[in-house]
Structures are given as C-alpha cells and as structure tokens.
Amino acid sequence: MKKKRFTEEQIIGILREQEAGAKAADLARKYAVSETTLYNWKAKFGGMDVSEAKRLKALEEENARLKKLLADQLLDAAAMRELLGKKMVGPAVKREAVAHLQAVMGLSERRACRIVAIDRKTARYTSTRPADAELRAELRGLANARRRFGYRRLFVLLRQRGERSGKNRIYRLYREEGLTVRKRRARRRAVGTRAPTLVEAKPNARWSLDFVHDQLASGRRFRILNIVDDVTRECLAAIPDTSISGKRVARELSALIERRGKPGMIVSDNGTEFTSNAVLSWSEENKVEWHFIMPGKPMQNGFCESFNGRMRDELLNETLFFGLDHAREKVRSWVDDYNHRRPHSSLGYATPADYAAALTATGDRLRNPDQLRRSPVAHPTPAGVSTAGTQLAAG
C-alpha cells in the first residue's frame, strides 16, 4: 500500500491555516499539492479536530478488517459447500480435495489445506511406491484363471509360487486392479400370497417412522427422525440430532401422543433403534401395534420414504447447516411449510393440514373426487380381500 505524504493531523493543520486566512493557491504552492487536493481535504476533514480524525481513521480500519473477515468466511463457506459431497477420510482423498479447491476456486495451497484440515507437507507428498507391474500382471492372470477366488485365496496361490508380499499389499493391488468378485444373488424363494395392510381413512390410522441422514458444514454427521401420518401425509415430527437411541424414539412418541392422540398402527424398518427393548416395551405398554417391513423392501414404508426424498431434495440438498441449532430451526420451518403451505400432488394439490381437517370434519374420506380436488389415499383393495366400512389398502 502506498504511503501517504501527509497524515490526518498534518492535513487538519493545513486546513486550519486556510481557515485563518491563507489563500488556497499559496497553500498549494507551499506544500506542493494541487488546489483540487486541498478542496478534497476540506470536504473530508473540514470542521474536524485531530481526535475526530483519529477516530475516523480507526473506524475505517475496523470497517476494512470486518469486510475482509466477512469475505474470508464467505469464501470458506463456498469452499466447504464445494466439498460437501466428498468424504474426507485419508490423506489421498484430502490431497485430491486440496487440488480441487486450487483448480476450481483458485485458492492458495495454504488456505485450501486449512479448509481441508491437512498439513501442507502431506498435501505436497508424492508417492514413491513402486509400480509392481510384474506382481500386478501375475495377480491378474491368477484372477482370470480363478474367477471366483477372492484375494485371500489368490494370496495363498501367490505364496505357493514364492511371492513374499504380505496380505495387505496383495489386497491393495487386488482392489486397485478392480478384481473384486461380484456376489451372486440369493435364489428367490416363494413366500406365498400377501395381502396389503388395511388402513382406515382417518387421521392417526397409521404412522410411519424412518431416519434421514445429512451433515453439518463442519463435516459432522447428524440424523433426522421423521414421523409421518400415512393417511393425511402430515409430518407429525422431524427431530434432528447427532444420535437418536431407542429410548429417545419412545420418549418422542409419548410426547406426540399427548398432543395428537394414539395411532392405530406404527410402521418402520428393522433398524436397531426400532427393534430395541425400549421401543418394544413402549409398544407393549401403550397397546400400539408395531409393524416391521420386510428387510430390503423400503417401499413397504413408501409414505415415509417419499417424504424423506422430498426433504432431501427441497431442504437438505439446498441448505448449508452451520450447527445443530441452525439445522433444527431450518427443519422446523420447512416442516411447517410442508404441512400448511406446500401443495401435495397425491392429495389433489391440497396441503396435508387442509386434507386432515376435511377428513376430521366429514368423519370419512371424501367420496366426491371434485371436492377440494382430493384423490383416494391409496389403491383399492385387491380382489378377494374383503373390507369393512371405510377401510382401504394403503400398505
């Protein structure tokens, strides 16, 4: 930065001379400046004393420092957003992230290393590991000859041929060469005819639970417990936290029942939180039927899975969470918008809250498809399955 010829105190002294009666032309000639400079000084420092000039200079310096800090924070946030989908585990991945930030965002090596949390010496490291061309060729030949052999069996064959490399080295080369054996699919077995679960078309007829995962800007993982009413499509609760145990699930369900009432059934997958003793005891004590879907069949919990997809597409992928409190605020705001303002296509583009209010008012699902443009909750029950009253297949 170019050093100024005159300090603020000197400039105020020159202006005092002009106020005392000295002419601008004489002062300009005396101090070797132009008259325009004198008028600019007067516009900026006219009527000020030395203390006010010092305070103005301090404010300008503080403002410049705050602007620089804000620009640095915004740049760091943009860099972290650029790396949001990458899993920063291991030096090799971090070196790639540093190179990516330098190439895409033009960051310096020092700054990119600070964002990725890697030492600059580690980022500059170049592997001196030998290519192992002969060993790779021999390993590929064995793998092609023994197509169903994994790396352990290939390691034994190489040892029999006199290769002294360890198992870890063979496994690394095995993975780098892409020789992993594809697992065969298990034979499908007939399980008989299954009928869908019958659900009465009214609020609280059936709830579904599931978890959705995301991470904060710092890289820390967190999860959200979503509870959805399968009939009205309302999101009854969305609880973000870094860890949610079975006891926490039972406690949140008890609090929700106090506010809304008891559900007729609860559906979930076979996660450890839902199959824990705490949840099973809660279900037994509260006389609530708990239905577990078949392993590997997430569409049996399709309503909550669909809600998770909407949450990820409209909230999680569009928002950078700077902390757990920030995530809770954003999730709470989005859920309120989802329930009360966002049109739902499967409800004839009515909101879940309006649809629930209509069902509560009529005591049954709407028979007229033109009224509020609402569609049935699910497809009709298949032939051969009898229903009573207003029950329908929503499973």
Short mmCIF file of C-alpha atoms in Angstrom, two decimals:
data_model
loop_
_atom_site.label_atom_id
_atom_site.label_comp_id
_atom_site.label_asym_id
_atom_site.label_seq_id
_atom_site.Cartn_x
_atom_site.Cartn_y
_atom_site.Cartn_z
CA MET A 1 0.00 0.00 0.00
CA LYS A 2 1.36 3.43 -0.97
CA LYS A 3 2.36 5.56 2.00
CA LYS A 4 0.56 8.92 2.26
CA ARG A 5 2.63 12.12 2.20
CA PHE A 6 0.53 13.83 4.86
CA THR A 7 -1.05 12.39 7.97
CA GLU A 8 -4.55 13.33 9.09
CA GLU A 9 -3.08 15.64 11.74
CA GLN A 10 -0.98 17.48 9.14
CA ILE A 11 -3.95 17.82 6.79
CA ILE A 12 -6.09 19.33 9.57
CA GLY A 13 -3.23 21.76 10.34
CA ILE A 14 -3.09 22.89 6.69
CA LEU A 15 -6.88 23.40 6.69
CA ARG A 16 -6.58 25.46 9.87
CA GLU A 17 -4.13 27.76 8.03
CA GLN A 18 -6.70 28.20 5.26
CA GLU A 19 -9.39 29.00 7.83
CA ALA A 20 -7.04 31.58 9.35
CA GLY A 21 -6.99 33.47 6.05
CA ALA A 22 -4.30 31.85 3.87
CA LYS A 23 -5.17 31.54 0.20
CA ALA A 24 -5.60 28.11 -1.40
CA ALA A 25 -3.07 28.92 -4.15
CA ASP A 26 -0.41 29.90 -1.59
CA LEU A 27 -1.01 26.76 0.47
CA ALA A 28 -0.90 24.55 -2.62
CA ARG A 29 2.42 26.07 -3.66
CA LYS A 30 3.80 25.86 -0.11
CA TYR A 31 3.00 22.17 0.39
CA ALA A 32 3.46 21.08 -3.26
CA VAL A 33 -0.13 19.89 -3.79
CA SER A 34 -2.87 20.91 -6.16
CA GLU A 35 -5.79 23.13 -5.20
CA THR A 36 -8.11 20.22 -6.03
CA THR A 37 -6.39 18.19 -3.32
CA LEU A 38 -6.97 20.99 -0.86
CA TYR A 39 -10.67 21.09 -1.67
CA ASN A 40 -10.89 17.27 -1.33
CA TRP A 41 -9.23 17.52 2.07
CA LYS A 42 -11.66 20.20 3.09
CA ALA A 43 -14.65 18.07 2.01
CA LYS A 44 -13.39 15.13 4.07
CA PHE A 45 -11.79 16.77 7.11
CA GLY A 46 -13.39 20.21 7.20
CA GLY A 47 -14.54 21.21 10.69
CA MET A 48 -12.81 18.24 12.37
CA ASP A 49 -10.15 18.26 15.06
CA VAL A 50 -7.29 15.80 15.48
CA SER A 51 -9.17 13.44 17.82
CA GLU A 52 -12.09 13.14 15.41
CA ALA A 53 -9.71 12.41 12.55
CA LYS A 54 -8.05 9.65 14.56
CA ARG A 55 -11.46 8.16 15.39
CA LEU A 56 -12.48 8.30 11.71
CA LYS A 57 -9.27 6.54 10.71
CA ALA A 58 -9.84 3.85 13.35
CA LEU A 59 -13.40 3.30 12.10
CA GLU A 60 -12.20 2.98 8.52
CA GLU A 61 -9.55 0.45 9.53
CA GLU A 62 -12.09 -1.54 11.56
CA ASN A 63 -14.56 -1.49 8.66
CA ALA A 64 -11.88 -2.74 6.26
CA ARG A 65 -10.92 -5.51 8.69
CA LEU A 66 -14.57 -6.63 9.12
CA LYS A 67 -15.08 -6.65 5.35
CA LYS A 68 -12.02 -8.84 4.93
CA LEU A 69 -13.21 -11.24 7.65
CA LEU A 70 -16.66 -11.48 6.04
CA ALA A 71 -15.15 -12.12 2.62
CA ASP A 72 -12.90 -14.84 4.08
CA GLN A 73 -15.84 -16.53 5.82
CA LEU A 74 -17.97 -16.47 2.67
CA LEU A 75 -15.09 -17.92 0.66
CA ASP A 76 -14.52 -20.66 3.26
CA ALA A 77 -18.25 -21.47 3.26
CA ALA A 78 -18.26 -21.70 -0.54
CA ALA A 79 -15.21 -23.99 -0.41
CA MET A 80 -16.86 -26.26 2.18
CA ARG A 81 -20.01 -26.34 0.06
CA GLU A 82 -17.87 -27.42 -2.89
CA LEU A 83 -16.57 -30.36 -0.82
CA LEU A 84 -19.89 -31.19 0.84
CA GLY A 85 -20.44 -34.42 -1.07
CA LYS A 86 -16.90 -35.71 -0.53
CA LYS A 87 -15.95 -38.00 2.35
CA MET A 88 -12.74 -36.57 3.81
CA VAL A 89 -11.12 -39.77 5.04
CA GLY A 90 -7.46 -40.50 4.37
CA PRO A 91 -4.56 -38.37 3.10
CA ALA A 92 -5.09 -39.31 -0.55
CA VAL A 93 -8.69 -38.03 -0.58
CA LYS A 94 -7.66 -34.84 1.21
CA ARG A 95 -4.87 -34.24 -1.32
CA GLU A 96 -7.44 -34.54 -4.11
CA ALA A 97 -9.71 -32.08 -2.27
CA VAL A 98 -6.87 -29.53 -1.96
CA ALA A 99 -6.08 -29.86 -5.66
CA HIS A 100 -9.79 -29.49 -6.48
CA LEU A 101 -10.12 -26.26 -4.46
CA GLN A 102 -6.98 -24.84 -6.07
CA ALA A 103 -8.15 -25.68 -9.59
CA VAL A 104 -11.84 -24.78 -9.31
CA MET A 105 -11.86 -21.87 -6.84
CA GLY A 106 -8.32 -20.58 -7.30
CA LEU A 107 -7.45 -20.83 -3.61
CA SER A 108 -3.87 -20.80 -2.39
CA GLU A 109 -2.34 -24.01 -1.11
CA ARG A 110 -2.15 -22.65 2.43
CA ARG A 111 -5.84 -21.72 2.51
CA ALA A 112 -7.03 -24.93 0.85
CA CYS A 113 -5.04 -27.00 3.35
CA ARG A 114 -6.54 -25.08 6.25
CA ILE A 115 -10.10 -25.70 4.98
CA VAL A 116 -9.50 -29.41 4.37
CA ALA A 117 -7.55 -29.74 7.67
CA ILE A 118 -4.41 -31.27 6.20
CA ASP A 119 -0.75 -30.38 6.68
CA ARG A 120 0.93 -28.72 3.70
CA LYS A 121 3.73 -31.28 3.72
CA THR A 122 1.13 -34.05 3.47
CA ALA A 123 -0.60 -32.23 0.61
CA ARG A 124 2.70 -31.98 -1.30
CA TYR A 125 3.64 -35.61 -0.71
CA THR A 126 4.30 -37.67 -3.82
CA SER A 127 4.19 -41.43 -3.53
CA THR A 128 7.45 -43.28 -4.12
CA ARG A 129 5.78 -46.68 -4.06
CA PRO A 130 7.00 -49.00 -6.86
CA ALA A 131 4.61 -49.79 -9.71
CA ASP A 132 4.69 -53.57 -9.05
CA ALA A 133 3.99 -54.25 -12.73
CA GLU A 134 5.10 -57.90 -12.62
CA LEU A 135 3.14 -58.68 -9.45
CA ARG A 136 0.02 -56.96 -10.84
CA ALA A 137 0.26 -58.96 -14.07
CA GLU A 138 0.65 -62.22 -12.13
CA LEU A 139 -2.29 -61.33 -9.89
CA ARG A 140 -4.50 -60.52 -12.90
CA GLY A 141 -3.54 -63.81 -14.53
CA LEU A 142 -4.49 -65.78 -11.43
CA ALA A 143 -7.75 -63.87 -11.05
CA ASN A 144 -8.69 -64.54 -14.67
CA ALA A 145 -7.92 -68.22 -14.24
CA ARG A 146 -9.76 -68.43 -10.90
CA ARG A 147 -12.65 -66.07 -11.45
CA ARG A 148 -14.47 -66.93 -8.21
CA PHE A 149 -11.41 -66.65 -5.99
CA GLY A 150 -11.16 -63.72 -3.61
CA TYR A 151 -7.96 -62.01 -2.55
CA ARG A 152 -7.34 -64.45 0.31
CA ARG A 153 -7.23 -67.48 -1.99
CA LEU A 154 -5.16 -65.56 -4.54
CA PHE A 155 -2.75 -64.61 -1.77
CA VAL A 156 -2.27 -68.30 -0.91
CA LEU A 157 -1.62 -69.14 -4.58
CA LEU A 158 0.96 -66.38 -4.83
CA ARG A 159 2.68 -67.60 -1.69
CA GLN A 160 2.86 -71.07 -3.22
CA ARG A 161 4.65 -69.50 -6.19
CA GLY A 162 7.24 -67.91 -3.94
CA GLU A 163 5.82 -64.37 -3.62
CA ARG A 164 6.78 -62.93 -0.22
CA SER A 165 4.40 -59.92 -0.18
CA GLY A 166 2.02 -59.62 2.73
CA LYS A 167 -1.74 -60.00 2.64
CA ASN A 168 -2.38 -56.25 2.93
CA ARG A 169 -0.24 -55.48 -0.08
CA ILE A 170 -1.98 -58.14 -2.16
CA TYR A 171 -5.37 -56.79 -1.06
CA ARG A 172 -4.40 -53.23 -2.09
CA LEU A 173 -3.30 -54.36 -5.55
CA TYR A 174 -6.40 -56.54 -5.80
CA ARG A 175 -8.64 -53.54 -5.19
CA GLU A 176 -6.67 -51.17 -7.46
CA GLU A 177 -6.89 -53.65 -10.33
CA GLY A 178 -10.67 -53.94 -9.92
CA LEU A 179 -10.66 -57.69 -9.36
CA THR A 180 -13.36 -57.75 -6.67
CA VAL A 181 -15.65 -60.75 -7.09
CA ARG A 182 -19.28 -59.87 -7.61
CA LYS A 183 -21.51 -61.67 -5.16
CA ARG A 184 -24.15 -63.96 -6.58
CA ARG A 185 -27.75 -63.14 -5.83
CA ALA A 186 -29.54 -65.46 -3.48
CA ARG A 187 -32.17 -67.71 -5.05
CA ARG A 188 -35.64 -66.26 -4.75
CA ARG A 189 -37.99 -68.30 -2.62
CA ALA A 190 -41.76 -68.31 -2.81
CA VAL A 191 -43.34 -66.68 0.23
CA GLY A 192 -46.97 -67.16 -0.67
CA THR A 193 -49.65 -64.58 -1.36
CA ARG A 194 -49.51 -61.39 0.70
CA ALA A 195 -52.43 -59.02 1.16
CA PRO A 196 -51.82 -55.29 1.83
CA THR A 197 -52.32 -53.86 5.29
CA LEU A 198 -55.79 -52.32 5.65
CA VAL A 199 -55.90 -48.74 6.90
CA GLU A 200 -58.99 -46.74 7.77
CA ALA A 201 -59.09 -43.37 6.01
CA LYS A 202 -58.82 -41.08 9.03
CA PRO A 203 -56.05 -39.23 10.85
CA ASN A 204 -53.89 -41.30 13.22
CA ALA A 205 -54.88 -44.54 11.48
CA ARG A 206 -51.23 -45.35 10.79
CA TRP A 207 -47.91 -43.62 11.39
CA SER A 208 -44.62 -44.44 9.70
CA LEU A 209 -41.12 -43.74 11.02
CA ASP A 210 -37.75 -43.53 9.31
CA PHE A 211 -34.38 -41.79 9.58
CA VAL A 212 -32.72 -39.49 7.05
CA HIS A 213 -29.03 -38.54 7.35
CA ASP A 214 -27.07 -35.40 6.49
CA GLN A 215 -24.01 -33.48 7.70
CA LEU A 216 -23.19 -30.03 9.02
CA ALA A 217 -20.84 -27.58 7.33
CA SER A 218 -18.10 -28.78 9.69
CA GLY A 219 -18.50 -32.34 8.36
CA ARG A 220 -20.17 -33.71 11.49
CA ARG A 221 -22.95 -36.17 10.70
CA PHE A 222 -26.46 -35.87 12.09
CA ARG A 223 -29.75 -37.67 11.53
CA ILE A 224 -33.42 -36.70 11.49
CA LEU A 225 -36.21 -38.88 12.86
CA ASN A 226 -39.26 -38.34 10.64
CA ILE A 227 -42.78 -39.36 11.75
CA VAL A 228 -45.47 -39.21 9.05
CA ASP A 229 -49.23 -39.82 9.10
CA ASP A 230 -49.74 -42.20 6.15
CA VAL A 231 -53.35 -41.10 5.52
CA THR A 232 -53.09 -37.30 5.73
CA ARG A 233 -49.38 -37.18 4.65
CA GLU A 234 -48.68 -34.76 7.52
CA CYS A 235 -45.22 -34.65 9.00
CA LEU A 236 -46.01 -35.11 12.69
CA ALA A 237 -42.43 -34.64 13.88
CA ALA A 238 -38.93 -34.18 12.47
CA ILE A 239 -36.29 -34.42 15.20
CA PRO A 240 -32.66 -33.64 14.20
CA ASP A 241 -29.84 -34.77 16.47
CA THR A 242 -26.40 -36.32 16.26
CA SER A 243 -27.60 -39.51 17.94
CA ILE A 244 -31.13 -40.82 18.50
CA SER A 245 -31.49 -44.00 20.55
CA GLY A 246 -34.47 -46.28 21.06
CA LYS A 247 -35.25 -44.59 24.38
CA ARG A 248 -35.32 -41.22 22.61
CA VAL A 249 -37.71 -42.63 19.97
CA ALA A 250 -40.07 -43.89 22.69
CA ARG A 251 -39.93 -40.54 24.51
CA GLU A 252 -40.72 -38.57 21.35
CA LEU A 253 -43.64 -40.88 20.50
CA SER A 254 -45.09 -40.45 24.01
CA ALA A 255 -44.89 -36.66 23.69
CA LEU A 256 -46.52 -36.81 20.24
CA ILE A 257 -49.38 -39.00 21.52
CA GLU A 258 -50.09 -36.49 24.30
CA ARG A 259 -50.52 -33.76 21.68
CA ARG A 260 -52.26 -35.68 18.90
CA GLY A 261 -53.65 -38.95 20.21
CA LYS A 262 -52.75 -42.62 19.86
CA PRO A 263 -52.20 -44.14 16.39
CA GLY A 264 -53.83 -47.36 15.27
CA MET A 265 -50.54 -48.74 13.93
CA ILE A 266 -46.90 -47.73 13.53
CA VAL A 267 -44.76 -48.90 10.60
CA SER A 268 -40.95 -48.84 10.46
CA ASP A 269 -37.97 -50.70 9.10
CA ASN A 270 -35.83 -53.10 11.11
CA GLY A 271 -33.30 -50.58 12.37
CA THR A 272 -31.68 -51.16 15.74
CA GLU A 273 -33.45 -48.13 17.25
CA PHE A 274 -36.88 -49.50 16.31
CA THR A 275 -36.15 -53.08 17.35
CA SER A 276 -34.62 -52.11 20.70
CA ASN A 277 -36.08 -53.25 24.03
CA ALA A 278 -37.08 -49.67 24.85
CA VAL A 279 -39.34 -49.38 21.76
CA LEU A 280 -40.76 -52.89 22.15
CA SER A 281 -41.59 -52.19 25.80
CA TRP A 282 -43.17 -48.87 24.88
CA SER A 283 -45.34 -50.55 22.23
CA GLU A 284 -46.49 -53.16 24.73
CA GLU A 285 -47.24 -50.65 27.48
CA ASN A 286 -49.15 -48.24 25.22
CA LYS A 287 -51.03 -51.03 23.37
CA VAL A 288 -49.88 -49.76 19.96
CA GLU A 289 -49.43 -52.29 17.14
CA TRP A 290 -45.94 -52.02 15.61
CA HIS A 291 -45.43 -53.43 12.11
CA PHE A 292 -41.91 -54.07 10.74
CA ILE A 293 -41.44 -54.13 6.97
CA MET A 294 -39.56 -56.95 5.25
CA PRO A 295 -35.76 -56.48 5.13
CA GLY A 296 -34.64 -54.91 1.85
CA LYS A 297 -38.18 -53.74 0.98
CA PRO A 298 -38.18 -49.97 1.67
CA MET A 299 -41.27 -49.44 -0.50
CA GLN A 300 -43.34 -51.17 2.18
CA ASN A 301 -42.65 -47.96 4.09
CA GLY A 302 -43.20 -45.89 0.97
CA PHE A 303 -45.00 -42.89 2.50
CA CYS A 304 -42.12 -42.03 4.83
CA GLU A 305 -39.54 -42.84 2.15
CA SER A 306 -41.30 -40.44 -0.22
CA PHE A 307 -41.32 -37.77 2.46
CA ASN A 308 -37.59 -38.32 3.03
CA GLY A 309 -36.99 -37.80 -0.67
CA ARG A 310 -38.89 -34.51 -0.66
CA MET A 311 -36.98 -33.34 2.42
CA ARG A 312 -33.64 -34.18 0.87
CA ASP A 313 -34.47 -32.58 -2.47
CA GLU A 314 -36.05 -29.40 -1.15
CA LEU A 315 -34.19 -28.81 2.13
CA LEU A 316 -31.08 -30.87 2.79
CA ASN A 317 -29.52 -30.51 -0.67
CA GLU A 318 -30.31 -26.78 -0.77
CA THR A 319 -29.18 -25.70 2.72
CA LEU A 320 -25.78 -25.46 4.38
CA PHE A 321 -26.20 -26.14 8.10
CA PHE A 322 -23.71 -24.30 10.31
CA GLY A 323 -24.71 -26.05 13.54
CA LEU A 324 -27.27 -28.32 15.13
CA ASP A 325 -29.40 -25.41 16.35
CA HIS A 326 -29.37 -23.95 12.84
CA ALA A 327 -30.44 -27.33 11.42
CA ARG A 328 -33.30 -27.61 13.93
CA GLU A 329 -34.56 -24.13 13.03
CA LYS A 330 -34.42 -24.83 9.28
CA VAL A 331 -36.10 -28.25 9.62
CA ARG A 332 -38.85 -26.81 11.83
CA SER A 333 -39.54 -24.03 9.32
CA TRP A 334 -39.57 -26.43 6.35
CA VAL A 335 -41.92 -28.90 8.08
CA ASP A 336 -44.36 -26.10 8.89
CA ASP A 337 -44.29 -25.02 5.25
CA TYR A 338 -44.72 -28.65 4.11
CA ASN A 339 -47.80 -29.19 6.28
CA HIS A 340 -49.56 -25.86 5.78
CA ARG A 341 -48.42 -24.27 2.52
CA ARG A 342 -46.87 -26.82 0.17
CA PRO A 343 -49.43 -28.44 -2.24
CA HIS A 344 -49.29 -32.24 -2.18
CA SER A 345 -49.83 -33.90 -5.56
CA SER A 346 -51.27 -37.16 -4.14
CA LEU A 347 -53.89 -35.14 -2.24
CA GLY A 348 -55.10 -33.32 -5.33
CA TYR A 349 -52.62 -30.49 -4.60
CA ALA A 350 -54.23 -29.70 -1.26
CA THR A 351 -51.99 -29.24 1.76
CA PRO A 352 -51.77 -32.08 4.30
CA ALA A 353 -53.25 -29.84 7.03
CA ASP A 354 -56.29 -28.96 4.88
CA TYR A 355 -56.79 -32.59 3.93
CA ALA A 356 -56.61 -33.70 7.56
CA ALA A 357 -59.12 -31.00 8.54
CA ALA A 358 -61.52 -32.17 5.81
CA LEU A 359 -61.24 -35.80 6.93
CA THR A 360 -61.85 -34.84 10.54
CA ALA A 361 -64.88 -32.73 9.60
CA THR A 362 -66.54 -35.40 7.46
CA GLY A 363 -65.51 -38.41 9.56
CA ASP A 364 -64.68 -40.31 6.40
CA ARG A 365 -62.63 -39.86 3.25
CA LEU A 366 -64.23 -37.67 0.58
CA ARG A 367 -66.31 -39.61 -1.94
CA ASN A 368 -66.56 -36.79 -4.48
CA PRO A 369 -63.23 -36.53 -6.43
CA ASP A 370 -64.07 -32.95 -7.50
CA GLN A 371 -64.43 -31.69 -3.91
CA LEU A 372 -61.14 -29.98 -2.96
CA ARG A 373 -59.56 -31.99 -5.84
CA ARG A 374 -58.61 -34.83 -3.49
CA SER A 375 -57.68 -38.33 -4.62
CA PRO A 376 -58.01 -41.61 -2.67
CA VAL A 377 -55.41 -42.34 -0.01
CA ALA A 378 -54.23 -45.47 -1.84
CA HIS A 379 -55.29 -48.01 -4.44
CA PRO A 380 -58.40 -50.09 -3.79
CA THR A 381 -58.09 -53.43 -2.03
CA PRO A 382 -57.25 -56.31 -4.45
CA ALA A 383 -59.95 -58.77 -5.40
CA GLY A 384 -60.56 -61.44 -2.81
CA VAL A 385 -59.79 -59.24 0.19
CA SER A 386 -62.89 -58.06 1.99
CA THR A 387 -63.08 -54.73 3.78
CA ALA A 388 -65.42 -53.30 6.38
CA GLY A 389 -66.69 -49.76 6.40
CA THR A 390 -64.26 -47.24 5.08
CA GLN A 391 -61.14 -49.43 5.15
CA LEU A 392 -58.82 -49.38 2.13
CA ALA A 393 -55.42 -50.76 1.13
CA ALA A 394 -52.61 -48.37 1.97
CA GLY A 395 -49.83 -50.84 2.56
#
